[in-house]
Coordinates of C-alpha atoms in Angstrom, one line a residue:
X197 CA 4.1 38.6 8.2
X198 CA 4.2 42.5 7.3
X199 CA 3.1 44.6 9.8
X200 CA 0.1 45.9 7.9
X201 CA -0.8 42.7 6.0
X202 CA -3.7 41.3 6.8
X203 CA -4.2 37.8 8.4
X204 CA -6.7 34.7 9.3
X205 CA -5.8 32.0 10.8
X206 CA -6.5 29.2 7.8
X207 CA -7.4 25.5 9.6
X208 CA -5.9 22.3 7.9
X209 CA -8.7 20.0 8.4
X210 CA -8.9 17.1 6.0
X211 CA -5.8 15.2 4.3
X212 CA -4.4 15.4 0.2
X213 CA -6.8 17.2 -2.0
X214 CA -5.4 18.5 -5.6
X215 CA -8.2 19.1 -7.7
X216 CA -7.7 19.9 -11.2
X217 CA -9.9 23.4 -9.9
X218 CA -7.8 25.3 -7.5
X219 CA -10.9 26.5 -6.4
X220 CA -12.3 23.0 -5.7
X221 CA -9.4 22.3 -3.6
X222 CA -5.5 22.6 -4.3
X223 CA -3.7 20.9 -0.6
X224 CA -1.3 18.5 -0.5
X225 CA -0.2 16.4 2.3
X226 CA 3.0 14.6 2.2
X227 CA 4.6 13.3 4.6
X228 CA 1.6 14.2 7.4
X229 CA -1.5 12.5 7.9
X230 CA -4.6 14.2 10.0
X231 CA -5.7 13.1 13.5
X232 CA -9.3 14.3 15.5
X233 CA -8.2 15.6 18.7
X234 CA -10.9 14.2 21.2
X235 CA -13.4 17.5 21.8
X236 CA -13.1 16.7 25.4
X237 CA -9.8 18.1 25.7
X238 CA -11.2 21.4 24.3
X239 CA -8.6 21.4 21.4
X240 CA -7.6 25.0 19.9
X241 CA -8.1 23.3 16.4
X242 CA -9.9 19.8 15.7
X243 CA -7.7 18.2 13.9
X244 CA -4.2 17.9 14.1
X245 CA -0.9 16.8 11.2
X246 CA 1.2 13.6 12.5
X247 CA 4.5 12.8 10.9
X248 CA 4.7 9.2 9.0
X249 CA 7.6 6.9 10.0
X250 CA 10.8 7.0 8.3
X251 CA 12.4 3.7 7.1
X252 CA 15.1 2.0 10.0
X253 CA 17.6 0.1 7.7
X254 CA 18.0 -3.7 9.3
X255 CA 19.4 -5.9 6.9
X256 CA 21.5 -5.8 3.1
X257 CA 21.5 -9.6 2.2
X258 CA 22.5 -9.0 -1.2
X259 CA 22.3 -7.3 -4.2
X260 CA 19.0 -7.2 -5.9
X261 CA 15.1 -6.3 -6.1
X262 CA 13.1 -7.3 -2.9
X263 CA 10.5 -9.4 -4.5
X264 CA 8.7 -10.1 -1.0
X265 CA 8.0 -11.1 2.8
X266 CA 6.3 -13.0 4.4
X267 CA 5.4 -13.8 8.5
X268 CA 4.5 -17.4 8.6
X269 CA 2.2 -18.7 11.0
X270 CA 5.1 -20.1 13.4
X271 CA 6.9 -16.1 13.1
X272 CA 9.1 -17.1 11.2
X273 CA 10.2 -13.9 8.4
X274 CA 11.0 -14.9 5.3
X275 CA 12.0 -12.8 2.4
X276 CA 12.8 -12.7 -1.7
X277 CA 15.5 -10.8 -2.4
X278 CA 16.2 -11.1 -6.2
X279 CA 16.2 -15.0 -7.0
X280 CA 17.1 -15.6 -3.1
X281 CA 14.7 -16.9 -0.6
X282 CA 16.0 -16.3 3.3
X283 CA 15.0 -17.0 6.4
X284 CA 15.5 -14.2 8.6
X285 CA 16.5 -14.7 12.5
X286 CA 15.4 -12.3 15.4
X287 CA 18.5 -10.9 15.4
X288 CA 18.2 -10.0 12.1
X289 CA 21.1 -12.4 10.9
X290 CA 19.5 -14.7 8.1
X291 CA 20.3 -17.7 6.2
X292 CA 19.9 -18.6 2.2
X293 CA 17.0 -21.5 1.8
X294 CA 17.2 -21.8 -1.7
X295 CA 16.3 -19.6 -5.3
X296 CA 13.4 -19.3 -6.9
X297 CA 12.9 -18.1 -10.8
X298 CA 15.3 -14.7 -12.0
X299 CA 12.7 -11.9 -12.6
X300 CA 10.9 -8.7 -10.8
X301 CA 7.7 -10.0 -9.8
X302 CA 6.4 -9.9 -6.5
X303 CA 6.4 -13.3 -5.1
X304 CA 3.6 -14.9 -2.9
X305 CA 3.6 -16.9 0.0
X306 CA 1.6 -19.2 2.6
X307 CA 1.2 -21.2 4.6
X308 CA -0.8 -24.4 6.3
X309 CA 0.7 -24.6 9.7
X310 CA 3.3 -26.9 8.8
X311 CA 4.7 -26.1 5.1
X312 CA 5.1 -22.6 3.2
X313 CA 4.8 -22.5 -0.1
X314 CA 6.4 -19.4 -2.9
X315 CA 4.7 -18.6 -5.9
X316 CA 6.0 -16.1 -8.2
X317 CA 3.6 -16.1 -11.2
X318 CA 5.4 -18.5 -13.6
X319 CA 4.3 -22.4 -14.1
X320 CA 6.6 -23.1 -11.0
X321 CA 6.5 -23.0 -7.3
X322 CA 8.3 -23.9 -4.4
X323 CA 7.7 -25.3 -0.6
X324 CA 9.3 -25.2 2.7
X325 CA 8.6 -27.1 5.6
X326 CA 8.3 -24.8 8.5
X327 CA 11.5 -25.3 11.1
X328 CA 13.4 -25.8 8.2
X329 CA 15.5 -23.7 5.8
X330 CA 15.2 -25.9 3.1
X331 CA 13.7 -24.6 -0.4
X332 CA 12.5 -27.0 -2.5
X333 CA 10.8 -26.8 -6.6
X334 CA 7.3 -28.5 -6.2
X335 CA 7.8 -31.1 -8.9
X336 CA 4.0 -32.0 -9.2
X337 CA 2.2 -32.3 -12.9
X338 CA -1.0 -31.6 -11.4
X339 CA 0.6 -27.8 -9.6
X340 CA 0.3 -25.1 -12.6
X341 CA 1.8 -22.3 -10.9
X342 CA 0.4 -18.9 -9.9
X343 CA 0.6 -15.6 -8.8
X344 CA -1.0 -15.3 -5.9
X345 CA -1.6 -18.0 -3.1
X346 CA -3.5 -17.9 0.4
X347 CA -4.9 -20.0 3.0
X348 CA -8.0 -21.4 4.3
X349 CA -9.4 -24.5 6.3
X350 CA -6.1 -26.7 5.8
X351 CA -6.4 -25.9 2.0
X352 CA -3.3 -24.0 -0.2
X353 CA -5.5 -22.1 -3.0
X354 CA -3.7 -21.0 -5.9
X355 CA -4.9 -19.3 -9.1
X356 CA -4.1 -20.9 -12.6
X357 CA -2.1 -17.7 -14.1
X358 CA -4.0 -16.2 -17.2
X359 CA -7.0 -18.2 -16.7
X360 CA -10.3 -17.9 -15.0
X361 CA -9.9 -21.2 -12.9
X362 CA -8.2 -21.9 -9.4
X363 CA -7.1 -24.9 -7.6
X364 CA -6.4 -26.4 -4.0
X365 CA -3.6 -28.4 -2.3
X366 CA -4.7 -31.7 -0.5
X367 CA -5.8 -30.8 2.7
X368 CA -3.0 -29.7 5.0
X369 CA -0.2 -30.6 2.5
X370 CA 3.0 -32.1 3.5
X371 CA 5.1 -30.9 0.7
X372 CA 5.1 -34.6 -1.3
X373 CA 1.3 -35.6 -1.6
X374 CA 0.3 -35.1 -4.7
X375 CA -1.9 -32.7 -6.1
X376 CA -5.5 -34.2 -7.2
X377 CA -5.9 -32.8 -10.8
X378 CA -9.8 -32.7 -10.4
X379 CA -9.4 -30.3 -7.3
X380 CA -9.8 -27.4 -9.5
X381 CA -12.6 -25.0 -10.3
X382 CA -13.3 -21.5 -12.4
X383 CA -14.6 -18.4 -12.2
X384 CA -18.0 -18.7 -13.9
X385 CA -20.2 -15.5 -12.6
X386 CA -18.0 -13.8 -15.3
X387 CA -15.2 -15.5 -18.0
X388 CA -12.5 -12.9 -17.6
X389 CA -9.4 -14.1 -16.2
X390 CA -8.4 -14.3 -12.3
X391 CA -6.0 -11.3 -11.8
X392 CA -5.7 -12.2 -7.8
X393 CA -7.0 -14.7 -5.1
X394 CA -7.1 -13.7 -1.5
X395 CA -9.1 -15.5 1.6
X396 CA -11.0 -12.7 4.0
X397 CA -13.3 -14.0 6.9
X398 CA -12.9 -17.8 5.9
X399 CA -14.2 -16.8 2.5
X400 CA -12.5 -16.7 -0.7
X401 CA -12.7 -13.7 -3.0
X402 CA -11.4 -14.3 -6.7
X403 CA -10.8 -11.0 -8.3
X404 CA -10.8 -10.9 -12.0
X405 CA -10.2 -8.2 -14.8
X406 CA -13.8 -7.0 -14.5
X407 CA -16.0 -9.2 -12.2
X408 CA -15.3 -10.5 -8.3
X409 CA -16.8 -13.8 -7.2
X410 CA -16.7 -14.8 -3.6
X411 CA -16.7 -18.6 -2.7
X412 CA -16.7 -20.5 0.6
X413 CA -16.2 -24.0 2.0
X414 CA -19.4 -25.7 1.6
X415 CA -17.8 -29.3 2.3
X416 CA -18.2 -30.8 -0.7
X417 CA -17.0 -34.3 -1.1
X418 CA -15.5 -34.0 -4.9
X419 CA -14.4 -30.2 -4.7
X420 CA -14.9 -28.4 -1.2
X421 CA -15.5 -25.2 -2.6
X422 CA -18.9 -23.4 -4.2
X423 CA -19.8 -20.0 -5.0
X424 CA -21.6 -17.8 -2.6
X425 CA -25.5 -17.7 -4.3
X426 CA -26.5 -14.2 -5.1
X427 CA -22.8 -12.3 -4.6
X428 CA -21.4 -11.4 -7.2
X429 CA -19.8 -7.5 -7.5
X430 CA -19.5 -5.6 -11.1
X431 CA -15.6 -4.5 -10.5
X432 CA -12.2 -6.2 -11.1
X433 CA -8.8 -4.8 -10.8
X434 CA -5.9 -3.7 -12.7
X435 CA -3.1 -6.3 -13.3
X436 CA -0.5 -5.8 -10.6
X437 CA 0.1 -6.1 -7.1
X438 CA -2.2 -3.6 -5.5
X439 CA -4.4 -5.8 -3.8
X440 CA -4.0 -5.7 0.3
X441 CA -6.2 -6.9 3.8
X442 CA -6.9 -4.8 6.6
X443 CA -9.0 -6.0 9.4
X444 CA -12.2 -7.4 7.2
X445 CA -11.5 -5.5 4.3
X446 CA -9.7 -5.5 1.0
X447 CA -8.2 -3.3 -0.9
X448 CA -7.0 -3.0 -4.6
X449 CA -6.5 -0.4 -7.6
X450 CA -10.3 -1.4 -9.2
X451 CA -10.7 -1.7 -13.0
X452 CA -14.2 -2.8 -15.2
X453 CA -16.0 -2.0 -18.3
X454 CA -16.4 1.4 -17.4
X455 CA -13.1 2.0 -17.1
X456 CA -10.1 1.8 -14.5
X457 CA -7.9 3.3 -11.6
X458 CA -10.6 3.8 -8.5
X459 CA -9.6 2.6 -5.7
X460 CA -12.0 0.0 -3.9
X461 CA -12.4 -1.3 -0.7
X462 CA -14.4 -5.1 -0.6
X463 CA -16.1 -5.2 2.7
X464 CA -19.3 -7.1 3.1
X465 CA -19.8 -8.6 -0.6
X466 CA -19.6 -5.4 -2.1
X467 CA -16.8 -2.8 -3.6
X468 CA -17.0 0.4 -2.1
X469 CA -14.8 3.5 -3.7
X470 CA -12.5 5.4 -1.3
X471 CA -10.2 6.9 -3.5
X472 CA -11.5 10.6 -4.8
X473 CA -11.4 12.2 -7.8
X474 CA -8.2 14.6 -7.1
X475 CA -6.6 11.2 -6.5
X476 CA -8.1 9.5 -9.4
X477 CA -7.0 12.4 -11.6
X478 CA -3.7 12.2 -10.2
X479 CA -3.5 8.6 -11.1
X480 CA -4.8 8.6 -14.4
X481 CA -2.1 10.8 -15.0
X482 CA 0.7 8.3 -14.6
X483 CA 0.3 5.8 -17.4
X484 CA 1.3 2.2 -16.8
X485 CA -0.3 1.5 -13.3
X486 CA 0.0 -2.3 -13.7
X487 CA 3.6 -2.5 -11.5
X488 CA 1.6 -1.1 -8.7
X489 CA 1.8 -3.3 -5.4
X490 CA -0.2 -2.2 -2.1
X491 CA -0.1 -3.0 1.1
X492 CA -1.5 -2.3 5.1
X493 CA -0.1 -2.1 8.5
X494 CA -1.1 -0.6 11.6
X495 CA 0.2 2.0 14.0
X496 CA -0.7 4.1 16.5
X497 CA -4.4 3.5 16.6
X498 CA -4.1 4.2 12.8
X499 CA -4.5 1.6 10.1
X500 CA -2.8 2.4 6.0
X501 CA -3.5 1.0 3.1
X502 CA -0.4 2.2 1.1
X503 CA -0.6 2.3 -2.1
X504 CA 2.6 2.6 -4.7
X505 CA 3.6 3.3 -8.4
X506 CA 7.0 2.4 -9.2
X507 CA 7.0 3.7 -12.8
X508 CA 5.5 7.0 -11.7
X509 CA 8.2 7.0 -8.8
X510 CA 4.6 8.3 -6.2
X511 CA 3.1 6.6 -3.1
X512 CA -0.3 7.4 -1.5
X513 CA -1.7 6.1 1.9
X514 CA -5.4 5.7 2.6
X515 CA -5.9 5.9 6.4
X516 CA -9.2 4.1 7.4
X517 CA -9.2 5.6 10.5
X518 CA -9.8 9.4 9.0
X519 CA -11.0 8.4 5.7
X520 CA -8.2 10.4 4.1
X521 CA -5.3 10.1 1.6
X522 CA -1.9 11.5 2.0
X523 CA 1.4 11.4 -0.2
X524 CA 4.3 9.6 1.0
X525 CA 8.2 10.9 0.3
X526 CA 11.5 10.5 0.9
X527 CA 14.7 12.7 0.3
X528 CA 15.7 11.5 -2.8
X529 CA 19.8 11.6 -3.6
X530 CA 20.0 14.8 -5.9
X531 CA 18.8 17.5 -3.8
X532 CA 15.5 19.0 -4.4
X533 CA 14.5 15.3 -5.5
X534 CA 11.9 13.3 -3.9
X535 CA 11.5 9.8 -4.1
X536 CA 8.8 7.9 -3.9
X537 CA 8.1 6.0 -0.2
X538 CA 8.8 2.5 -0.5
X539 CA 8.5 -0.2 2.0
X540 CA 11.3 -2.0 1.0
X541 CA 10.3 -5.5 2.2
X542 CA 7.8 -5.3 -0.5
X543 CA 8.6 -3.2 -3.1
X544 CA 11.7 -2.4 -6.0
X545 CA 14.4 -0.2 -6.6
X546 CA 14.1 3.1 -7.2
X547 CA 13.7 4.6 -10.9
X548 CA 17.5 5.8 -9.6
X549 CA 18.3 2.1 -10.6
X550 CA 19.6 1.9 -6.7
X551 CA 19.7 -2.4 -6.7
X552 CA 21.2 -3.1 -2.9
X553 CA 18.2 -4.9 -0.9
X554 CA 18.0 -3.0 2.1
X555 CA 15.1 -4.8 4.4
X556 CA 13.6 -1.7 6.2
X557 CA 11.3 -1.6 9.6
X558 CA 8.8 0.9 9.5
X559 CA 9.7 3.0 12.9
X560 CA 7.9 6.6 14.0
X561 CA 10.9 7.8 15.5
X562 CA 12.3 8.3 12.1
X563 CA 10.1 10.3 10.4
X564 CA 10.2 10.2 6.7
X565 CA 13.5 9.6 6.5
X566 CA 15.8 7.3 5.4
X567 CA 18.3 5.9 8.3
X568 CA 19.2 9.8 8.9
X569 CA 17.8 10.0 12.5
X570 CA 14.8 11.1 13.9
X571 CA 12.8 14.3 12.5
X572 CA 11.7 17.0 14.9
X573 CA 8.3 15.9 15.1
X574 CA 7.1 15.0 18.4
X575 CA 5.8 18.3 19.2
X576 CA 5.9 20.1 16.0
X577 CA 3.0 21.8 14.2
X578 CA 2.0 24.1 11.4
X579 CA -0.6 27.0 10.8
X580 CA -1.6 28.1 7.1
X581 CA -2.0 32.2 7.0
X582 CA -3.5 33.9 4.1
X583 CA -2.0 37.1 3.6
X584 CA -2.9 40.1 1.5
X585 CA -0.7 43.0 1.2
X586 CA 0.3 44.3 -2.0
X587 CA 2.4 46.9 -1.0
X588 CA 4.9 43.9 0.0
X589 CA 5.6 43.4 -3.6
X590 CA 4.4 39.8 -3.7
X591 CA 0.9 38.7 -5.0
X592 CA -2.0 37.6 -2.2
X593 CA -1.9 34.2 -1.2
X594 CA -1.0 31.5 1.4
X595 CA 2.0 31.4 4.0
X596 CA 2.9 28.4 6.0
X597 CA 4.1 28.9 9.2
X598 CA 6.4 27.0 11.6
X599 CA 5.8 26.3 15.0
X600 CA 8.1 23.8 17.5
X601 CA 10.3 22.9 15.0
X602 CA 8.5 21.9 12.2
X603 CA 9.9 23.3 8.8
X604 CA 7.0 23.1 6.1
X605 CA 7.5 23.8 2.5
X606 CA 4.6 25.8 0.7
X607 CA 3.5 26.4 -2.8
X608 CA 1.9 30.0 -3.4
X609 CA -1.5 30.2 -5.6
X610 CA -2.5 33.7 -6.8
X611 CA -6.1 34.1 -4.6
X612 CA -7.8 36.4 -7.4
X613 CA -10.8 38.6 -6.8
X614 CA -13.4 35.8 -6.7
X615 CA -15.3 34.6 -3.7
X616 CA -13.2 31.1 -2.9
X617 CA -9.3 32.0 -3.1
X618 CA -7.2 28.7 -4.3
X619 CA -5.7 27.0 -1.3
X620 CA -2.4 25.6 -2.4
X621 CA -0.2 24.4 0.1
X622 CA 2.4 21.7 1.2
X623 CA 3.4 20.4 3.9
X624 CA 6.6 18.2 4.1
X625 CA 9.9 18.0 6.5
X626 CA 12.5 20.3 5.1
X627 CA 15.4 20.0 3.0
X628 CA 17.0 22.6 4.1
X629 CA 16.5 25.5 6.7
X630 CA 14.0 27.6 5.7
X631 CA 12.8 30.8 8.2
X632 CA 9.4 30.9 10.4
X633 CA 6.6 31.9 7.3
X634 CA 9.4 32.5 4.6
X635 CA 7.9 33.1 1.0
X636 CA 11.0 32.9 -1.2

């Protein structure tokens, strides 16, 4: 800073927060996610910025989109790479079980114990008997196919793709009993069609375009299965793959006849909203949303539901510890280009059109990166300074400085004459060297 600027310290509390109102709130956070600091310790601030983990390359099986994986009950990993099913060993070596359909969905799997099954949205599926590294086409007239597939009580559920019905394996299913064609049921609280099926606390939540039904095992001799009297929740949820399980709760990208992109947490037979409206906006803006995919994972005490739009090349992560929503980046190839954070066990290419598989482990010693060793983040923090000082030749606004190694970006926002000056900041690992509180 000058010598005769003037300076306050500014305190980054909460997470991401770009409101189309500078005024309302104008901060990004990439990269860094909030934590409380316990008030015991008698913190100098009460929150404090922790780096994401970076992506630890394991494993290039071949050439092509990673459609999925999957940790079967056993431990077994298992993963879709292009029209390749493997079976991945613990020392990462793998071996080919078979091929499923050519396309870029994402794939879904489960399993009973004994046999996995693949589903990949078309009319066909596939099953594995677990021990084995055999894939093999379910050849069953009574199987339709389906997008998504879970688990519960020794049944396989599956949803009929564009319909409003589902269906259930026999009971702990071998791989060659067949199907029972009467072992179906629909969706009946509301017509539209199923968009995703998913099993939280031994219940069964069928999520449609607009409506949510939740069913449960009531032992039924003809169909097991009935709908839970008096739930029924007025939200559905965009076509895609955004839907995820944390703990008790799910999460998707929420759509219903009011309109779409809210994102909703389903935690004791309701849909509560946790996205916000800087985040909404932000979404809205992006156009196709329905090549979205989601998912969680835990670390550090901290537990992310990350959230990621191919076609807009962006990621957000929604930690449910905090309550708070951060952007997720990585260096992209042409300098000054960022990618958008992709768990590549789950999710495609980049927009790049970059096509080699590359399974990656989430690991906090790499942070944000991308296999180029560990950022300088273990002790590293940053303080926002608002600075006024015309005589310096640069309008008032917001300086970031670095402390212990971390290199923040910033943006500047003009603060203006009235009462509430427009915070605009970022925060992100550097590109390049940049100098303690540099402007330019």
């Amino acid at each position: 800073m000058a010598k005769n600027s003037k300076s306050a310290r500014v305190p980054l509390l909460g997470g991401a927060y770009r409101s189309r109102s500078l005024i309302a709130g104008a901060q990004r956070a990439v990269n860094l996610f909030p934590e409380r600091t316990p008030e015991i310790n008698q913190p100098p601030t009460p929150v404090v910025h922790m780096l994401t983990p970076g992506l630890l390359p394991l494993i290039q099986p071949v050439v092509g989109m990673v459609r999925g994986a999957y940790r079967a009950t056993n431990g077994a990993l298992f993963i879709c790479v292009g029209v390749n099913v493997y079976f991945v060993n613990t020392d990462f070596s793998y071996t080919l079980c078979g091929t499923i359909n050519p396309g870029t969905s994402i794939v879904s799997f489960a399993d009973n114990g004994t046999t996995m099954v693949v589903v990949d949205g078309s009319a066909d599926g596939w099953w594995l008997g677990l021990g084995s590294t055999v894939l093999t086409q379910i050849s069953d007239p009574a199987f339709y196919g389906a997008n998504f597939t879970c688990y519960l009580d020794g049944y396989l559920i599956f949803n009929r793709p564009a319909t409003n019905q589902f269906y259930i394996s026999p009971p702990f299913w071998n791989g060659t009993d067949p199907f029972d064609p009467l072992d179906i049921a629909a969706k009946i609280g509301g017509p539209d069609v199923i968009i995703a099926v998913t099993v939280m606390h031994r219940e069964i939540w069928l999520i449609g375009q607009l409506t949510t039904e939740v069913w449960y095992n009531a032992g039924g001799a003809d169909f097991p299965f009935e709908r839970q009297p008096g739930v029924f929740i007025e939200h559905g949820m965009v076509r895609g793959w955004s839907i995820a399980q944390a703990d008790v709760n799910i999460f998707w990208l929420g759509r219903d006849r009011q309109g779409q992109s809210i994102v909703l947490m389903g935690k004791d037979y309701n849909a509560f909203r946790v996205s916000n409206h800087a985040l909404e906006d932000a979404i809205q803006s992006y156009g196709d949303v329905t090549n979205c995919v989601g998912f969680t994972y835990q670390q550090d005490g901290h537990t992310f539901f990350v959230l990621t739009f191919p076609a807009a090349d962006k990621t957000w992560a929604y930690d449910l510890t905090t309550g708070e929503w951060h952007e997720r980046v990585r260096p992209g190839h042409l300098y000054g280009r960022w990618d958008a954070y992709r768990a590549a066990t789950r999710l495609p290419a980049s927009s790049e059109g970059r096509q080699a598989a590359v399974v990656q482990e989430l690991h906090r010693r790499h942070g944000s990166g991308h296999g180029a060793g560990p950022w300088p983040h273990e002790h590293g923090h940053a303080s926002v300074e608002r600075y006024c000082g015309p005589h310096m030749g640069k309008p008032c606004g917001i300086a970031l400085r670095e402390h212990g190694g971390l290199h923040p970006l910033h943006e500047r926002a003009p603060l203006g004459n009235g009462p509430r000056p427009g915070l605009r900041t970022v925060l992100e690992p550097a590109l390049q060297n940049r100098s303690p509180g540099s402007l330019d």
